Short mmCIF file of C-alpha atoms (C1' of nucleotides) in Angstrom, two decimals:
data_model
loop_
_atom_site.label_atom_id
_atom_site.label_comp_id
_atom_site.label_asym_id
_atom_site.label_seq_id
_atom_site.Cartn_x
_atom_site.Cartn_y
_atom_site.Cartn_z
CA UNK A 1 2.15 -15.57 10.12
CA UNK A 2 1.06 -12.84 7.52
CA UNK A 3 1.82 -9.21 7.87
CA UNK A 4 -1.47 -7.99 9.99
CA UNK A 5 -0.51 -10.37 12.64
CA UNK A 6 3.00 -8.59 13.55
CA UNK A 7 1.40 -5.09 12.79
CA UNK A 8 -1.53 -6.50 15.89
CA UNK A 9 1.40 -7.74 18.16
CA UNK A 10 3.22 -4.82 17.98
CA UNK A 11 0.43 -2.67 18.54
CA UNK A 12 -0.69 -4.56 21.16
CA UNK A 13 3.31 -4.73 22.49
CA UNK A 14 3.20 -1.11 22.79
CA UNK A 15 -0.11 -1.03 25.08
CA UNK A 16 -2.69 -3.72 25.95
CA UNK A 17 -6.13 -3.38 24.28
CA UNK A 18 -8.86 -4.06 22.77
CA UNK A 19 -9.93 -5.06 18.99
CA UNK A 20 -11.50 -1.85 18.89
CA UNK A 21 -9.01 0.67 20.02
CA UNK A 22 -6.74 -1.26 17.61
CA UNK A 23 -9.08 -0.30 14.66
CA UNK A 24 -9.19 3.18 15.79
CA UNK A 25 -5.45 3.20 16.14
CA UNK A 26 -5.18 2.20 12.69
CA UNK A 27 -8.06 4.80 11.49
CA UNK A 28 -5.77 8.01 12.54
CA UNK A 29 -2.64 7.40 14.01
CA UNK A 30 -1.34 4.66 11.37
CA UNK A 31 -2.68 5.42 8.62
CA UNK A 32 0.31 6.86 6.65
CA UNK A 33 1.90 3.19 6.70
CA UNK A 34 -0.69 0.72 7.69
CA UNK A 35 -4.31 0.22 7.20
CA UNK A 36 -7.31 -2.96 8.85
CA UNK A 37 -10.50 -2.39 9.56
CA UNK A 38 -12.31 -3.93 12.29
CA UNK A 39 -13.79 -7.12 10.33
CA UNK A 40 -10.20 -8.69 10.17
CA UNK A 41 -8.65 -7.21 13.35
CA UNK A 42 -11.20 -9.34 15.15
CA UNK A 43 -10.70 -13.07 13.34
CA UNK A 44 -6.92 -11.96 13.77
CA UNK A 45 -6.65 -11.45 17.61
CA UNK A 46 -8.77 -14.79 18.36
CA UNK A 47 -6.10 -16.43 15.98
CA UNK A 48 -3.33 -15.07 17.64
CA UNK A 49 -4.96 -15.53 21.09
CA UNK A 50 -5.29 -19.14 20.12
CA UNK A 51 -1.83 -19.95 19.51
CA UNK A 52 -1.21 -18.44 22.37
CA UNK A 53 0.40 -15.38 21.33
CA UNK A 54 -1.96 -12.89 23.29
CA UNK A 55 -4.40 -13.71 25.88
CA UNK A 56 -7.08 -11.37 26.79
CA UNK A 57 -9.24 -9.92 29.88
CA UNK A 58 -13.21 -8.80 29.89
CA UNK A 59 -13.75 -5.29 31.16
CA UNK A 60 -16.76 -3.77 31.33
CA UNK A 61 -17.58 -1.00 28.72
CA UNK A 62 -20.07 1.97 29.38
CA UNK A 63 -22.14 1.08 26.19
CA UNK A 64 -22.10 -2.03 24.00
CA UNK A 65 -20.65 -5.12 24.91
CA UNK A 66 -17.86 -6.34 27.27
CA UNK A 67 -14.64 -4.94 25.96
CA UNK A 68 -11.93 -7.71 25.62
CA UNK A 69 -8.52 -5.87 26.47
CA UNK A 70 -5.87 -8.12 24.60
CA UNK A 71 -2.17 -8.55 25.77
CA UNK A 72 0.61 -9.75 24.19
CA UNK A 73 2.33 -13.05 26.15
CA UNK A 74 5.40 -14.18 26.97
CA UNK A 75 5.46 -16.07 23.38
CA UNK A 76 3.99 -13.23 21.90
CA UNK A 77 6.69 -11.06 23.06
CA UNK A 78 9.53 -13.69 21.71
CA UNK A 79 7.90 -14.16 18.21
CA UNK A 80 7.96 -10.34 17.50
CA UNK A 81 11.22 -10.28 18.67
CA UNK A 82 12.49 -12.65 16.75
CA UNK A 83 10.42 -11.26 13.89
CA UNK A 84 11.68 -7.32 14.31
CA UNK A 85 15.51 -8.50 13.73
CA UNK A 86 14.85 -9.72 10.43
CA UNK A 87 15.06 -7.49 7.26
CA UNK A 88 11.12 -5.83 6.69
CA UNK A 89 9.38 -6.76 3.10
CA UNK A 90 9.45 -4.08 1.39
CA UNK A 91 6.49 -1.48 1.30
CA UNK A 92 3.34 -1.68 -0.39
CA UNK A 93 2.07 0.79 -1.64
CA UNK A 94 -1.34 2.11 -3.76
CA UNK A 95 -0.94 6.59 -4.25
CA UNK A 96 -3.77 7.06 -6.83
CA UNK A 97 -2.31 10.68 -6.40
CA UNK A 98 0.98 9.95 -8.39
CA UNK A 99 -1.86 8.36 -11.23
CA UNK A 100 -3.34 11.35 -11.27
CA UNK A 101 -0.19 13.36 -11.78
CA UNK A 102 1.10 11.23 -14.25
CA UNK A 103 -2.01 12.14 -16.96
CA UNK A 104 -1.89 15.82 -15.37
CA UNK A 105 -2.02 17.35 -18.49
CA UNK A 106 -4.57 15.94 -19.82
CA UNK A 107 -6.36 18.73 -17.78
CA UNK A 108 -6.27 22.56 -18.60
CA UNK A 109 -3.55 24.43 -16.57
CA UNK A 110 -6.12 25.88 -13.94
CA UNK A 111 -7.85 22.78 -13.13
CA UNK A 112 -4.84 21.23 -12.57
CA UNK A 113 -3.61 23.54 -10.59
CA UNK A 114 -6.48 23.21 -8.32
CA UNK A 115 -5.85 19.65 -8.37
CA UNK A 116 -2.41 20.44 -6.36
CA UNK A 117 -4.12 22.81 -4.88
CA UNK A 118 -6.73 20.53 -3.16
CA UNK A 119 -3.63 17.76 -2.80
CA UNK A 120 -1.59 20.20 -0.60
CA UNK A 121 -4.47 21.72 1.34
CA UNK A 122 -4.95 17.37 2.33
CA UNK A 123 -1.41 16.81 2.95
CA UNK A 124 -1.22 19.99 5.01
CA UNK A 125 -4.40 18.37 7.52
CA UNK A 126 -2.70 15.71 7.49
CA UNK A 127 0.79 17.19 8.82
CA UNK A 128 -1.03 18.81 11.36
CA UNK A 129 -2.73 16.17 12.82
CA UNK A 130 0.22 14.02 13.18
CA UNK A 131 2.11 17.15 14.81
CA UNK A 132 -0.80 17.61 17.38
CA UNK A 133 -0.52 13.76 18.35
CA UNK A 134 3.11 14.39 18.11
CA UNK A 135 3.23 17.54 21.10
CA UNK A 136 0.50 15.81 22.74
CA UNK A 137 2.71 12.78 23.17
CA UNK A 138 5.61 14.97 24.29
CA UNK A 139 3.34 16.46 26.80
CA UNK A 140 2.19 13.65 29.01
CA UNK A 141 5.18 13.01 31.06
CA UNK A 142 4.20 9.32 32.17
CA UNK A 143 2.45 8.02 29.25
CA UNK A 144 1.10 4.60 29.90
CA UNK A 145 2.19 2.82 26.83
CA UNK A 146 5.94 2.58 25.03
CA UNK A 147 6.61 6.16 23.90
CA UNK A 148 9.21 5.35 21.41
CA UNK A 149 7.47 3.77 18.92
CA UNK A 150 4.65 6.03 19.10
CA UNK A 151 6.86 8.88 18.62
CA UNK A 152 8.70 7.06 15.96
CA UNK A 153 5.86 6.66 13.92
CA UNK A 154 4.45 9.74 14.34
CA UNK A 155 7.68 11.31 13.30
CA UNK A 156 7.58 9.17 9.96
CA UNK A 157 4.09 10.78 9.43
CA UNK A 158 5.22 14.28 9.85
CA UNK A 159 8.34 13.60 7.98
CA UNK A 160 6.28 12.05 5.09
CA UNK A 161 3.76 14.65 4.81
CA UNK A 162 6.17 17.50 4.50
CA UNK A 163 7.79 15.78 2.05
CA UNK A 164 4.56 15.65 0.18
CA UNK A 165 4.21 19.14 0.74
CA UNK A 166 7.55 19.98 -0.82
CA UNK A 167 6.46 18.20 -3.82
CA UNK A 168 3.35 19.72 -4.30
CA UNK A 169 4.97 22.75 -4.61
CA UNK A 170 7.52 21.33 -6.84
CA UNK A 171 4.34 20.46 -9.08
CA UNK A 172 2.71 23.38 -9.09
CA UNK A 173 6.36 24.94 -10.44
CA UNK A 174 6.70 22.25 -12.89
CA UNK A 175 3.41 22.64 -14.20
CA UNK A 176 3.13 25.94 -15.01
CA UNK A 177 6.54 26.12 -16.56
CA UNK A 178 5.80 23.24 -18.82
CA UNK A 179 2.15 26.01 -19.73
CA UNK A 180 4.53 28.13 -20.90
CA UNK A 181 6.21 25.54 -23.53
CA UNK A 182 3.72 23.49 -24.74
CA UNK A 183 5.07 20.54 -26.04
CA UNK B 1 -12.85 0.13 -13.26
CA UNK B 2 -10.72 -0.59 -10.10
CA UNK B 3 -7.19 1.46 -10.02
CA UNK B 4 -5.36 -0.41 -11.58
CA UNK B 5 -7.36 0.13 -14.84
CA UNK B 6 -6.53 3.91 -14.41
CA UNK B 7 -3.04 3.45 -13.79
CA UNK B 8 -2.48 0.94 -16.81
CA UNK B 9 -4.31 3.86 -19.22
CA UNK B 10 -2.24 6.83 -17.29
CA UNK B 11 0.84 4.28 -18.08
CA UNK B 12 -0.12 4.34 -21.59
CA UNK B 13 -0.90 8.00 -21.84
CA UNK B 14 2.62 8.56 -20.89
CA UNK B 15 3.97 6.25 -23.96
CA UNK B 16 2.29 3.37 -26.04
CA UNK B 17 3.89 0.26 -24.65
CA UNK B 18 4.00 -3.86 -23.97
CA UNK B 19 2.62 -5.63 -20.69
CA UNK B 20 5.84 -6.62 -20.16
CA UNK B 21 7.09 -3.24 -20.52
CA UNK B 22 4.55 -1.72 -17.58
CA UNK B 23 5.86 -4.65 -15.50
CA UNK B 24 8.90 -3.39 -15.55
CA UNK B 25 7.92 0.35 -15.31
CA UNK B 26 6.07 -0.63 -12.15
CA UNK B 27 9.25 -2.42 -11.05
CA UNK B 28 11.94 -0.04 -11.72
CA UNK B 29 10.13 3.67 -11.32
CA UNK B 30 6.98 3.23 -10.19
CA UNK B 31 7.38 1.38 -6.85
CA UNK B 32 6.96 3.98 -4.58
CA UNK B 33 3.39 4.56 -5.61
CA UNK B 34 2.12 1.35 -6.92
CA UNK B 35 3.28 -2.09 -7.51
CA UNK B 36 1.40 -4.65 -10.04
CA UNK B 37 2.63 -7.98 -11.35
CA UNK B 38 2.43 -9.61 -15.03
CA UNK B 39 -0.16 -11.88 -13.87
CA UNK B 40 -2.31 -8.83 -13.11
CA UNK B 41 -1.08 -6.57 -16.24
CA UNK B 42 -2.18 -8.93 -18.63
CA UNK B 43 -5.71 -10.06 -18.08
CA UNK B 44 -6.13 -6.16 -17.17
CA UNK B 45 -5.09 -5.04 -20.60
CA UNK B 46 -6.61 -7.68 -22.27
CA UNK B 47 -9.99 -6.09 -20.48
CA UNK B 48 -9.53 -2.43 -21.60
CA UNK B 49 -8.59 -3.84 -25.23
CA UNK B 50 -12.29 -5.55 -25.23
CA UNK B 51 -13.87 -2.66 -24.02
CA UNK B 52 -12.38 -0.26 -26.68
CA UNK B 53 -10.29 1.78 -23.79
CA UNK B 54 -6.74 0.91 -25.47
CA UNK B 55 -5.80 -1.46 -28.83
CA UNK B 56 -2.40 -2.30 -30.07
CA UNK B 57 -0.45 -3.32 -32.64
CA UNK B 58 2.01 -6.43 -33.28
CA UNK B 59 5.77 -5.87 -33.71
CA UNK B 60 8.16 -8.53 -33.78
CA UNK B 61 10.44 -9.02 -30.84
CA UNK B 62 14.26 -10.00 -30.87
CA UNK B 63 13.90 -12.67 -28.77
CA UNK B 64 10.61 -14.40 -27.33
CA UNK B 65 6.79 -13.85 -28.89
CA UNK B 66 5.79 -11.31 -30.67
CA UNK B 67 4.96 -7.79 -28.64
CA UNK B 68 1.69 -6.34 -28.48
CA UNK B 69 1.91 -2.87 -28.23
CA UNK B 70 -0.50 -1.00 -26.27
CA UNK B 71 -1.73 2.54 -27.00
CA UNK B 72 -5.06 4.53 -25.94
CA UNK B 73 -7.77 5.05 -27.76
CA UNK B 74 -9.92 8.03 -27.92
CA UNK B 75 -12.38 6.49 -25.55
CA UNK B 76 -9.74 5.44 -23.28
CA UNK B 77 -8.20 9.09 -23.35
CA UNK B 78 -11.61 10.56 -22.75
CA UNK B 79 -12.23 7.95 -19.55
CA UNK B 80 -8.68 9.00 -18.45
CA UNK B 81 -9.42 12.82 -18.41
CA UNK B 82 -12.90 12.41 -16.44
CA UNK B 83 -11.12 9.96 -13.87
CA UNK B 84 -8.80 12.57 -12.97
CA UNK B 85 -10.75 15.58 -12.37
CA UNK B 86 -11.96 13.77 -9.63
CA UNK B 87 -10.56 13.60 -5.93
CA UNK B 88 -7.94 10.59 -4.98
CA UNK B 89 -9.11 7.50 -2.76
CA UNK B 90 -6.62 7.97 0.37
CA UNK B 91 -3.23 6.30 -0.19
CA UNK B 92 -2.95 2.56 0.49
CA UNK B 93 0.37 1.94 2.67
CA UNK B 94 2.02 -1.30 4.12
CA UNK B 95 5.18 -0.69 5.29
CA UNK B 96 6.38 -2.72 7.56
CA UNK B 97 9.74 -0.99 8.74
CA UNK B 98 7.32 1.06 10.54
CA UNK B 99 6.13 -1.76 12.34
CA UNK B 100 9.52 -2.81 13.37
CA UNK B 101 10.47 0.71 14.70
CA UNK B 102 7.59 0.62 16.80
CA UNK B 103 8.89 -2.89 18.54
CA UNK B 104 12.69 -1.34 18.49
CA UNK B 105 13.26 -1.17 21.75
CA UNK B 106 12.67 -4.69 22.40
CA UNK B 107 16.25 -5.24 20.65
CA UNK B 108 19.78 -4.88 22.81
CA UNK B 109 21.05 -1.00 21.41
CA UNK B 110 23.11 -1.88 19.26
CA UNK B 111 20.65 -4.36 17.08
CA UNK B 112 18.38 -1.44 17.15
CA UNK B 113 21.05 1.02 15.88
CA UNK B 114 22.22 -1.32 12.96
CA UNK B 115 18.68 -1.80 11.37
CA UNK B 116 18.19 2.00 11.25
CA UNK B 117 21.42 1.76 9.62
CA UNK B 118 20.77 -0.46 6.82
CA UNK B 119 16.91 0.70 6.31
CA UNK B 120 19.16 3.98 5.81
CA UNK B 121 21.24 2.21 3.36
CA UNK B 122 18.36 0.89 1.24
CA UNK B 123 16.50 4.21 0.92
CA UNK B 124 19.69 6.20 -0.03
CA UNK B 125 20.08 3.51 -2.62
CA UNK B 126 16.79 3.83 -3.47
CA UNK B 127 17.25 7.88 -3.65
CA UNK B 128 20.09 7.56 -5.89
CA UNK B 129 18.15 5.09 -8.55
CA UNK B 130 15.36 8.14 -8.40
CA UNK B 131 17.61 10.42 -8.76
CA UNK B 132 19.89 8.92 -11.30
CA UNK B 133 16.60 8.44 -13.77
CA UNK B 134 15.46 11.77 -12.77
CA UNK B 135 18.73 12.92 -14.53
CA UNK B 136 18.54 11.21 -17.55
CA UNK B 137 15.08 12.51 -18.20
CA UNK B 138 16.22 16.02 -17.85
CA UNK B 139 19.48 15.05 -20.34
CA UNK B 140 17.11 13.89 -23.04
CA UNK B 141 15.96 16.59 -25.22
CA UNK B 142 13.16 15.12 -27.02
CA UNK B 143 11.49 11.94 -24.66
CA UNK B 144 9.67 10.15 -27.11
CA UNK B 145 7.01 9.88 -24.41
CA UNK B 146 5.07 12.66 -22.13
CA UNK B 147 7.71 13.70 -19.79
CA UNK B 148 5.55 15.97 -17.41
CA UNK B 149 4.01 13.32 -15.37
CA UNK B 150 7.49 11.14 -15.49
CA UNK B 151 9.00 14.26 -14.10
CA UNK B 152 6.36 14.40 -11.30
CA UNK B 153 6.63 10.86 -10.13
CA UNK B 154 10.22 10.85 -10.21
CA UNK B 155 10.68 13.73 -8.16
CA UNK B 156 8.09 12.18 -5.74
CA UNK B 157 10.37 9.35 -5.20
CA UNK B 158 12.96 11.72 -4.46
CA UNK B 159 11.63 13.67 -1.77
CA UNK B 160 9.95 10.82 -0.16
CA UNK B 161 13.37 9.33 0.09
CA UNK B 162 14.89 12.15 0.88
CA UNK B 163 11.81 12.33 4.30
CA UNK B 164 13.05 7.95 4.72
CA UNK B 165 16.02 9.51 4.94
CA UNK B 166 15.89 12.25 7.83
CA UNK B 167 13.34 9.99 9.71
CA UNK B 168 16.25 7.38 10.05
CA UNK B 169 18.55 10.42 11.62
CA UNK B 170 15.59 11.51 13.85
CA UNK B 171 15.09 7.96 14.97
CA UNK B 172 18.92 7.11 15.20
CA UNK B 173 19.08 9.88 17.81
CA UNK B 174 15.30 8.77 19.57
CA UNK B 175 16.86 5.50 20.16
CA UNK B 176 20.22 6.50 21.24
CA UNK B 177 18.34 8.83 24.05
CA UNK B 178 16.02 6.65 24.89
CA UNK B 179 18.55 4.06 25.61
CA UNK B 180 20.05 6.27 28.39
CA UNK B 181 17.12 6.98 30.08
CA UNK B 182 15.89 3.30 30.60
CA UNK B 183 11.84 3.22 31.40
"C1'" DC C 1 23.83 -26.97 -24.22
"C1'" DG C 2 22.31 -24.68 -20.08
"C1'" DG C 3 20.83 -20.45 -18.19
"C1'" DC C 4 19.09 -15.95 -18.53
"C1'" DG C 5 16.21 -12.26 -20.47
"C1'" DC C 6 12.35 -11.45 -23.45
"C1'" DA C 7 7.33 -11.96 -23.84
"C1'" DT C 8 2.76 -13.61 -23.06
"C1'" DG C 9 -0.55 -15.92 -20.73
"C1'" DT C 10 -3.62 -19.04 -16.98
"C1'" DA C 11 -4.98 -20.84 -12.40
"C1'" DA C 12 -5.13 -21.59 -7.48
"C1'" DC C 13 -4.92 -19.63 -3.34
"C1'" DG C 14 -5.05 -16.18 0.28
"C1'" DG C 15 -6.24 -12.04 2.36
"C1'" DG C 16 -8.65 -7.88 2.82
"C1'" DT C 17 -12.83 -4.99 1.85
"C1'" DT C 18 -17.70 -4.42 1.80
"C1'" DA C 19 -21.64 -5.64 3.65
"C1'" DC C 20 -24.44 -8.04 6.95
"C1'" DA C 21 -25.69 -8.73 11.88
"C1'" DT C 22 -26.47 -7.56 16.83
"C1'" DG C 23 -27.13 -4.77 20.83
"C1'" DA C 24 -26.48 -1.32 24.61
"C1'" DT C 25 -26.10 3.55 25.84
"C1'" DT C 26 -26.15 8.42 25.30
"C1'" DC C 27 -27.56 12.64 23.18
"C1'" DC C 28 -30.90 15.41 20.69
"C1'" DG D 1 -37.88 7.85 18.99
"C1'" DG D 2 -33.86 8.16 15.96
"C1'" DA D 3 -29.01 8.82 15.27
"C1'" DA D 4 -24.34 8.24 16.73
"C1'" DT D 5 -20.77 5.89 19.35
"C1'" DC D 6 -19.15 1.80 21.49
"C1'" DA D 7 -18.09 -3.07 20.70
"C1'" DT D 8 -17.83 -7.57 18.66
"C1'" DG D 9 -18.36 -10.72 15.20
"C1'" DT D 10 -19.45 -13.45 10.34
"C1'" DA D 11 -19.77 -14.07 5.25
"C1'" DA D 12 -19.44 -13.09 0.36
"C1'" DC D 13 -16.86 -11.24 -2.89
"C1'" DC D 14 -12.94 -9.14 -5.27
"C1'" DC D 15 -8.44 -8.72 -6.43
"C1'" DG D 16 -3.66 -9.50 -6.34
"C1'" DT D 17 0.15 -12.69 -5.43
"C1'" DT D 18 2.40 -17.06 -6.21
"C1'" DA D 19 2.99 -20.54 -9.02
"C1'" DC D 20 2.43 -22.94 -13.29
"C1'" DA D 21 3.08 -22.98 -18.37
"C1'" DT D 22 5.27 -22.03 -22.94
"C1'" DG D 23 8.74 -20.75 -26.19
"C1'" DC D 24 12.38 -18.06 -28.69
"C1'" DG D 25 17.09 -16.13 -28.94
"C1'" DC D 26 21.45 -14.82 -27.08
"C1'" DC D 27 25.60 -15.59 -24.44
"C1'" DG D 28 29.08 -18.29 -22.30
#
DNA sequence: CGGCGCATGTAACGGGTTACATGATTCC
DNA sequence: GGAATCATGTAACCCGTTACATGCGCCG
């Protein structure tokens, strides 16, 4: 079992449903540490579902076809158990950002400036998205899903983003002192 | 020209260097932004060398074949400089401690507790290694190499650490609290 | 003399992205 | 009538990882 299959049990661990919702999920809520679009969500669940891992149900949808809410089984629930006490890979990641900074100078001072300036104004979006999800989350008193690793997640984003804040403002410091000196 | 292209030429921009020296850049510093194997640095420098982007020069090594030392080339400069005027492609994460936070609770609390403690462990580690390097570039009075973007991608690593860091004490307490008020 | 670090490369395989494909419903 | 959203799926391609391959020099 490959990484996308754990990241579709859990999600599916933390509420039932459907290939879809699980894309979407992905799309705005997970982004900041996991990423699948729809074309190998789908191939995944019917893998999983054959092996027994998840089963699903049809429900009707209001437009398109039947919606096929997945669950995770009993088997399901004991492989990503098993799976979560183990030691996690570590993390992959691809932050064209940092290449940009790295060559930085290779711009003149204003342009890159902007260049932080844009970053931040992103990062910032971001932060605040992840905070609305966040207060929505801690408004619905019954939520129908697991709360706790919703909010845990959500909390990495917000951490992470402020933390990319802080550094853009560390950059924008850095790179007008080293204007002054030019090397 | 896919990212890593751009990252091998930023790489380069920063100081004229060996395949085998970028693998171990991307090992040791650059791992919290982008991660690329020998088996990929090669045949991609090998590329830009054909298409005029970067050349190099033989020196002898101490032990093992001769090194071919990369360096940029005018062209490769001038690709460089329009490549990073423009805006970033979004961030591309896997991290798969986030999965497991979001399937904690299916662990007995103490199980839970201990693998926020070591993921805490690793990224102060990792912190330290950031910061350690971090402090060696700002002892060095001279870098032979552009020190503006090794600054920036250093200090990066730091803060994102530092965010690892305070999500593992936000989570610590989550799971403690949530463990007292059983769903 | 065996193992490790240096140093460069090739090849097979696997997995994800992009694009293709379909179709119903709602809104303008 | 056309565009957008919902909803599921397949296929070609690209790219990166894992593994294979080679060989020198140093250290124990």
């Amino acid at each position: 079992m490959k990484g996308l299959d754990y990241v579709l049990l859990a999600g599916l661990w933390v509420e039932s449903r459907t290939g879809y919702d699980l894309a979407q999920w992905f799309d705005k809520a997970a982004r900041h540490f996991w990423a699948a679009h729809h074309s190998s969500i789908y191939p995944a669940l019917a893998a999983l579902e054959r092996r027994g891992l998840v089963g699903y149900t049809l429900a009707p949808s209001q437009k398109g076809p039947q919606r096929k809410i997945y669950a995770l089984t009993s088997p399901g629930q004991d492989a990503l158990r098993e799976w979560v006490s183990q030691a996690p890979n570590p993390a992959e990641i691809r932050d064209e950002q940092m290449v940009r900074a790295m060559v930085l100078d290779l711009l003149p001072l204003e342009e890159a400036l902007q260049q932080l300036e844009e970053a931040k104004a992103r990062y910032h979006a971001q932060l605040e998205t992840y905070q609305a999800m966040l207060g929505q989350l801690e408004a619905t008193p019954d939520p129908p899903f697991r709360a706790l690793g919703v909010r845990l997640t959500l909390l990495r984003g917000v951490r992470v983003q402020q933390a990319y804040l802080l550094w853009c403002e560390d950059a924008l410091e850095l790179v007008k002192k080293s204007a002054l000196e030019p090397s």
